[in-house]
Amino acid sequence: MKGAFLFSPVGCTRFDCALKIGYAVSAIQSRRDVDRGGERPMAAQSFPFKIGEFECLVVSDGVITVPDMVTPKPFNPNDAHSGMPMDVNCLLIRAGKRTILVDTGSGHWMGPASGRLVQNLGAAGIKPSDIDTVIITHAHGDHIGANVDDQGKPVFPRARYVMHRKEWEHWTAIMDAEPENPRSMLLITRKNLPPIRDRLDLVEDKAQIVPGLEGVLTPGHTPGGLMLMLSSGKDKLCCIGDLIHHELELKRPDLFAIFDVDKDEAVAARKRILPELADCGMLIFSCHFGFPGLGRIVRDGKRLSWKPIRMPAA
């Protein structure tokens, strides 16, 4: 995929077909797969914390490789040294008797250094059958890839799924319009969205999923992307989904990702939301920042930066 890289300034028409470029990648694999035989590059696979009465757990799904962030060199998805590794973090929330999972990761689709969600949940003592609700922030393959296993069976057999109505309508329209292509990453969508249709609850903006957990429509990256606002007492957490993928976007909100469906709307959302998150000082969970993806956005004048919560030393 010559010349494709993850971020580019708005107005660069070379990237106007961002969605098609992103979904043309047919062989994403982790650089670590080759360099280290598939070994996960960090010791910890889960990170517990609390938001008031909510017990939370960040669970690593592993690492995928995406086109280089800003380096203008060609991305070859078959070359383990082309592109950059990106963490995939999922979030588990215990809300009373409810056990809620945010996103299902990349499943078996993106190489042996990814798709480790179920394994890492098990290491934390959580069985797939314990999950009663799965919230899909948006339907890109690294967020829905383990809705079903490689045999097409539900990975989380008791769970009902929650996603925004616009997200479902967007992807079903694409699947209806596009011919099936086994080399397209739309195949992940075809295999993982239709099987949950009968267990799917479609929501609107500001839907209360459980008391204290609200889904906020954040279009741009995808039309029905959800941010999640978790609140208990004085404690608050914002799960930003794929509002941003990398700390660079805090410094350069005018950049857009090749995977953004509507680049102008995505950039506008970042310019509006990121300063608000910095000003309120709430804890942030990022699906793609370095594990565990927890921290705060801080402001120095107009400049924003990321202050991560560090993992304790092993």
Short mmCIF file of C-alpha atoms in Angstrom, two decimals:
data_model
loop_
_atom_site.label_atom_id
_atom_site.label_comp_id
_atom_site.label_asym_id
_atom_site.label_seq_id
_atom_site.Cartn_x
_atom_site.Cartn_y
_atom_site.Cartn_z
CA MET A 1 0.00 0.00 0.00
CA LYS A 2 2.41 2.55 -1.30
CA GLY A 3 2.59 5.85 0.48
CA ALA A 4 -0.13 5.21 3.06
CA PHE A 5 0.60 6.31 6.58
CA LEU A 6 -1.65 6.69 9.54
CA PHE A 7 -1.84 10.45 10.04
CA SER A 8 -2.02 13.28 7.54
CA PRO A 9 -3.10 16.94 7.77
CA VAL A 10 -6.67 17.76 6.81
CA GLY A 11 -6.87 19.03 3.26
CA CYS A 12 -4.46 16.48 1.83
CA THR A 13 -6.75 15.01 -0.83
CA ARG A 14 -4.41 12.07 -1.28
CA PHE A 15 -6.17 10.58 1.73
CA ASP A 16 -9.76 11.41 0.84
CA CYS A 17 -10.57 7.71 0.47
CA ALA A 18 -9.32 6.98 3.97
CA LEU A 19 -11.78 4.20 4.68
CA LYS A 20 -10.95 2.30 1.51
CA ILE A 21 -7.23 2.68 2.14
CA GLY A 22 -7.59 1.37 5.68
CA TYR A 23 -9.69 -1.57 4.59
CA ALA A 24 -7.34 -2.48 1.77
CA VAL A 25 -4.82 -3.72 4.33
CA SER A 26 -5.14 -7.47 4.11
CA ALA A 27 -2.29 -8.75 6.23
CA ILE A 28 -1.84 -6.79 9.46
CA GLN A 29 0.63 -8.48 11.79
CA SER A 30 2.70 -7.37 14.71
CA ARG A 31 6.31 -6.42 14.30
CA ARG A 32 6.85 -8.32 17.51
CA ASP A 33 5.52 -11.53 15.95
CA VAL A 34 8.62 -11.82 13.84
CA ASP A 35 11.15 -10.14 16.09
CA ARG A 36 10.18 -12.10 19.20
CA GLY A 37 8.29 -15.11 17.94
CA GLY A 38 4.93 -13.66 18.93
CA GLU A 39 5.93 -12.81 22.50
CA ARG A 40 3.84 -10.04 24.04
CA PRO A 41 6.24 -7.14 24.70
CA MET A 42 5.00 -6.47 28.23
CA ALA A 43 4.66 -8.61 31.30
CA ALA A 44 1.34 -7.34 32.61
CA GLN A 45 -1.81 -8.30 30.75
CA SER A 46 -4.43 -6.66 32.99
CA PHE A 47 -4.64 -3.59 35.20
CA PRO A 48 -7.32 -3.24 37.92
CA PHE A 49 -8.65 0.09 39.16
CA LYS A 50 -11.86 1.56 40.58
CA ILE A 51 -14.18 4.38 39.60
CA GLY A 52 -16.23 4.89 42.74
CA GLU A 53 -18.36 1.76 43.12
CA PHE A 54 -17.36 0.41 39.72
CA GLU A 55 -14.62 -2.21 39.64
CA CYS A 56 -12.69 -1.91 36.39
CA LEU A 57 -10.03 -3.93 34.64
CA VAL A 58 -8.01 -2.98 31.58
CA VAL A 59 -7.29 -6.17 29.65
CA SER A 60 -4.71 -6.31 26.89
CA ASP A 61 -5.68 -7.84 23.57
CA GLY A 62 -2.07 -7.57 22.43
CA VAL A 63 -0.46 -5.53 19.67
CA ILE A 64 -1.25 -4.95 16.01
CA THR A 65 0.82 -3.20 13.36
CA VAL A 66 -0.52 -0.21 11.46
CA PRO A 67 1.01 2.13 8.85
CA ASP A 68 3.69 4.48 10.18
CA MET A 69 2.30 7.51 12.00
CA VAL A 70 4.01 10.30 10.12
CA THR A 71 7.06 8.81 8.44
CA PRO A 72 6.47 9.21 4.70
CA LYS A 73 7.67 5.76 3.69
CA PRO A 74 5.60 3.06 2.01
CA PHE A 75 3.69 0.67 4.26
CA ASN A 76 4.08 -2.98 3.30
CA PRO A 77 1.71 -5.08 5.44
CA ASN A 78 3.76 -8.19 4.66
CA ASP A 79 6.92 -6.64 6.11
CA ALA A 80 7.18 -6.93 9.90
CA HIS A 81 9.38 -3.82 9.96
CA SER A 82 7.02 -1.67 7.91
CA GLY A 83 4.60 0.24 10.07
CA MET A 84 4.37 0.67 13.82
CA PRO A 85 3.04 -1.48 16.65
CA MET A 86 -0.14 -0.27 18.36
CA ASP A 87 -1.63 -1.57 21.59
CA VAL A 88 -5.20 -2.84 21.67
CA ASN A 89 -6.75 -2.34 25.11
CA CYS A 90 -10.18 -3.55 26.22
CA LEU A 91 -12.05 -2.52 29.35
CA LEU A 92 -14.05 -4.65 31.78
CA ILE A 93 -16.53 -2.94 34.12
CA ARG A 94 -18.30 -4.62 37.03
CA ALA A 95 -21.50 -2.73 37.80
CA GLY A 96 -23.34 -4.49 40.61
CA LYS A 97 -24.33 -7.87 39.20
CA ARG A 98 -23.48 -6.79 35.66
CA THR A 99 -20.19 -7.63 33.96
CA ILE A 100 -19.63 -5.35 30.99
CA LEU A 101 -16.91 -5.64 28.36
CA VAL A 102 -15.97 -2.71 26.15
CA ASP A 103 -14.94 -4.04 22.71
CA THR A 104 -13.79 -7.56 21.87
CA GLY A 105 -10.40 -6.83 20.33
CA SER A 106 -9.01 -8.26 17.12
CA GLY A 107 -9.79 -11.95 17.57
CA HIS A 108 -7.84 -14.34 15.36
CA TRP A 109 -7.58 -11.89 12.48
CA MET A 110 -4.48 -9.78 13.08
CA GLY A 111 -1.59 -12.05 13.95
CA PRO A 112 -0.40 -14.06 16.97
CA ALA A 113 0.65 -10.99 18.99
CA SER A 114 -2.99 -9.90 19.10
CA GLY A 115 -6.30 -11.57 19.85
CA ARG A 116 -5.33 -12.32 23.45
CA LEU A 117 -8.38 -10.90 25.17
CA VAL A 118 -10.02 -14.19 26.16
CA GLN A 119 -6.70 -15.64 27.32
CA ASN A 120 -5.98 -12.59 29.45
CA LEU A 121 -9.50 -12.46 30.85
CA GLY A 122 -9.01 -16.07 31.90
CA ALA A 123 -5.74 -15.21 33.61
CA ALA A 124 -7.71 -12.64 35.62
CA GLY A 125 -10.29 -15.27 36.59
CA ILE A 126 -13.00 -14.15 34.16
CA LYS A 127 -14.74 -16.63 31.85
CA PRO A 128 -16.39 -15.59 28.58
CA SER A 129 -19.72 -16.75 30.03
CA ASP A 130 -19.32 -14.21 32.86
CA ILE A 131 -19.79 -11.34 30.40
CA ASP A 132 -23.44 -10.28 30.11
CA THR A 133 -22.97 -7.06 28.10
CA VAL A 134 -20.54 -6.12 25.34
CA ILE A 135 -20.39 -2.47 24.29
CA ILE A 136 -18.97 -1.86 20.82
CA THR A 137 -17.40 1.59 20.64
CA HIS A 138 -17.26 1.22 16.86
CA ALA A 139 -17.09 -1.61 14.36
CA HIS A 140 -13.51 -1.59 13.11
CA GLY A 141 -11.92 -5.03 13.10
CA ASP A 142 -9.68 -4.48 16.12
CA HIS A 143 -12.77 -3.71 18.22
CA ILE A 144 -15.16 -6.47 17.07
CA GLY A 145 -12.79 -9.24 15.98
CA ALA A 146 -13.70 -11.62 18.82
CA ASN A 147 -17.47 -11.34 18.63
CA VAL A 148 -17.29 -14.87 17.25
CA ASP A 149 -14.47 -17.42 17.10
CA ASP A 150 -12.86 -18.94 14.00
CA GLN A 151 -15.75 -21.42 13.80
CA GLY A 152 -18.34 -18.66 13.85
CA LYS A 153 -19.51 -19.46 17.39
CA PRO A 154 -20.20 -16.67 19.91
CA VAL A 155 -17.17 -15.99 22.09
CA PHE A 156 -19.34 -14.44 24.80
CA PRO A 157 -22.38 -16.72 24.72
CA ARG A 158 -24.50 -14.93 27.35
CA ALA A 159 -23.80 -11.38 26.27
CA ARG A 160 -26.10 -8.87 24.71
CA TYR A 161 -24.34 -6.33 22.52
CA VAL A 162 -24.73 -2.56 22.53
CA MET A 163 -23.78 -0.21 19.71
CA HIS A 164 -25.06 3.04 18.28
CA ARG A 165 -27.79 2.75 15.68
CA LYS A 166 -25.82 4.87 13.17
CA GLU A 167 -22.83 2.53 13.45
CA TRP A 168 -24.94 -0.52 12.68
CA GLU A 169 -26.64 1.21 9.76
CA HIS A 170 -23.31 2.39 8.33
CA TRP A 171 -21.67 -1.02 8.29
CA THR A 172 -24.71 -2.97 7.18
CA ALA A 173 -25.08 -0.56 4.24
CA ILE A 174 -21.45 -1.11 3.27
CA MET A 175 -21.79 -4.89 3.54
CA ASP A 176 -24.92 -4.79 1.39
CA ALA A 177 -23.27 -2.60 -1.25
CA GLU A 178 -19.82 -4.17 -1.49
CA PRO A 179 -19.20 -7.62 -3.00
CA GLU A 180 -17.60 -10.08 -0.62
CA ASN A 181 -13.83 -10.14 -0.93
CA PRO A 182 -11.82 -12.60 1.20
CA ARG A 183 -8.76 -10.33 0.95
CA SER A 184 -10.55 -7.27 2.34
CA MET A 185 -10.60 -6.42 6.02
CA LEU A 186 -14.32 -5.85 5.57
CA LEU A 187 -14.37 -9.64 5.90
CA ILE A 188 -13.83 -9.17 9.65
CA THR A 189 -16.97 -7.07 9.76
CA ARG A 190 -18.95 -9.61 7.74
CA LYS A 191 -17.94 -12.42 10.05
CA ASN A 192 -18.46 -10.56 13.34
CA LEU A 193 -21.44 -8.20 12.99
CA PRO A 194 -24.28 -10.24 11.42
CA PRO A 195 -23.97 -13.08 13.98
CA ILE A 196 -24.83 -10.71 16.86
CA ARG A 197 -27.91 -9.23 15.16
CA ASP A 198 -30.37 -11.13 17.37
CA ARG A 199 -28.54 -10.11 20.55
CA LEU A 200 -27.98 -6.48 19.64
CA ASP A 201 -29.41 -3.41 21.36
CA LEU A 202 -29.11 -0.27 19.23
CA VAL A 203 -28.86 2.97 21.19
CA GLU A 204 -29.02 6.69 20.50
CA ASP A 205 -26.82 9.52 21.78
CA LYS A 206 -26.49 9.84 25.57
CA ALA A 207 -28.00 6.42 26.16
CA GLN A 208 -27.74 5.17 29.74
CA ILE A 209 -26.41 1.65 29.39
CA VAL A 210 -26.46 1.03 33.12
CA PRO A 211 -26.86 3.65 35.86
CA GLY A 212 -23.65 5.69 35.82
CA LEU A 213 -22.55 4.55 32.35
CA GLU A 214 -23.54 6.69 29.37
CA GLY A 215 -22.77 6.32 25.68
CA VAL A 216 -21.99 9.58 23.86
CA LEU A 217 -22.14 9.72 20.07
CA THR A 218 -18.79 10.89 18.65
CA PRO A 219 -18.97 10.72 14.84
CA GLY A 220 -15.99 11.23 12.58
CA HIS A 221 -13.74 8.23 12.99
CA THR A 222 -16.89 6.26 12.21
CA PRO A 223 -20.47 7.58 11.92
CA GLY A 224 -21.71 5.90 15.09
CA GLY A 225 -18.65 5.85 17.29
CA LEU A 226 -19.32 5.94 21.02
CA MET A 227 -17.39 7.51 23.85
CA LEU A 228 -18.33 6.13 27.24
CA MET A 229 -18.72 8.25 30.36
CA LEU A 230 -18.48 6.32 33.63
CA SER A 231 -19.38 8.17 36.82
CA SER A 232 -19.68 7.14 40.47
CA GLY A 233 -19.61 9.73 43.23
CA LYS A 234 -16.76 12.12 42.53
CA ASP A 235 -14.93 9.64 40.30
CA LYS A 236 -15.25 9.84 36.53
CA LEU A 237 -13.74 8.01 33.58
CA CYS A 238 -14.03 8.73 29.87
CA CYS A 239 -13.42 5.87 27.46
CA ILE A 240 -12.52 7.78 24.31
CA GLY A 241 -12.71 4.85 21.89
CA ASP A 242 -10.79 5.84 18.77
CA LEU A 243 -11.29 9.58 19.15
CA ILE A 244 -7.48 9.59 19.00
CA HIS A 245 -5.00 6.79 18.44
CA HIS A 246 -1.71 8.37 19.47
CA GLU A 247 -0.38 11.15 21.68
CA LEU A 248 0.66 13.01 18.54
CA GLU A 249 -2.98 13.89 17.91
CA LEU A 250 -3.05 15.88 21.14
CA LYS A 251 -0.31 18.11 19.80
CA ARG A 252 -1.64 18.13 16.23
CA PRO A 253 -5.45 17.83 16.30
CA ASP A 254 -5.49 18.84 12.63
CA LEU A 255 -4.13 15.42 11.73
CA PHE A 256 -6.50 12.68 10.70
CA ALA A 257 -6.09 8.92 10.53
CA ILE A 258 -6.45 7.01 7.29
CA PHE A 259 -9.12 4.96 9.05
CA ASP A 260 -11.29 8.03 9.74
CA VAL A 261 -14.49 7.75 7.70
CA ASP A 262 -15.12 11.52 7.77
CA LYS A 263 -11.77 13.23 8.31
CA ASP A 264 -13.18 16.75 8.74
CA GLU A 265 -15.75 15.62 11.30
CA ALA A 266 -13.12 13.55 13.12
CA VAL A 267 -10.75 16.50 13.40
CA ALA A 268 -13.57 18.81 14.51
CA ALA A 269 -14.52 16.32 17.22
CA ARG A 270 -10.95 16.17 18.50
CA LYS A 271 -10.59 19.95 18.53
CA ARG A 272 -13.82 20.27 20.49
CA ILE A 273 -13.59 17.33 22.91
CA LEU A 274 -9.91 17.07 23.81
CA PRO A 275 -9.65 20.55 25.42
CA GLU A 276 -12.84 19.82 27.38
CA LEU A 277 -11.33 16.59 28.72
CA ALA A 278 -8.16 18.46 29.67
CA ASP A 279 -10.10 21.16 31.51
CA CYS A 280 -12.25 18.75 33.52
CA GLY A 281 -9.23 16.63 34.48
CA MET A 282 -11.07 13.33 34.41
CA LEU A 283 -9.34 9.99 34.00
CA ILE A 284 -9.12 8.82 30.38
CA PHE A 285 -9.06 5.31 28.97
CA SER A 286 -7.62 4.96 25.48
CA CYS A 287 -8.07 1.84 23.40
CA HIS A 288 -4.70 2.33 21.67
CA PHE A 289 -2.31 4.26 23.91
CA GLY A 290 0.41 2.21 25.57
CA PHE A 291 -0.98 -0.32 28.03
CA PRO A 292 -2.91 0.19 30.24
CA GLY A 293 -4.08 3.22 28.24
CA LEU A 294 -5.01 5.18 31.37
CA GLY A 295 -4.04 8.75 32.08
CA ARG A 296 -5.10 12.36 31.85
CA ILE A 297 -4.95 15.01 29.17
CA VAL A 298 -3.16 18.06 30.54
CA ARG A 299 -3.00 21.59 29.22
CA ASP A 300 -0.14 24.07 29.02
CA GLY A 301 -1.74 27.13 27.49
CA LYS A 302 -3.21 25.86 24.24
CA ARG A 303 -0.87 22.88 24.12
CA LEU A 304 -2.24 19.50 25.18
CA SER A 305 -0.24 16.47 26.26
CA TRP A 306 -0.74 13.04 27.79
CA LYS A 307 0.09 12.20 31.40
CA PRO A 308 -0.10 8.41 31.66
CA ILE A 309 -0.70 6.27 34.69
CA ARG A 310 2.43 4.18 34.89
CA MET A 311 2.43 0.45 35.41
CA PRO A 312 4.04 -0.59 38.69
CA ALA A 313 7.49 -2.05 38.28
CA ALA A 314 7.49 -5.82 37.84
#
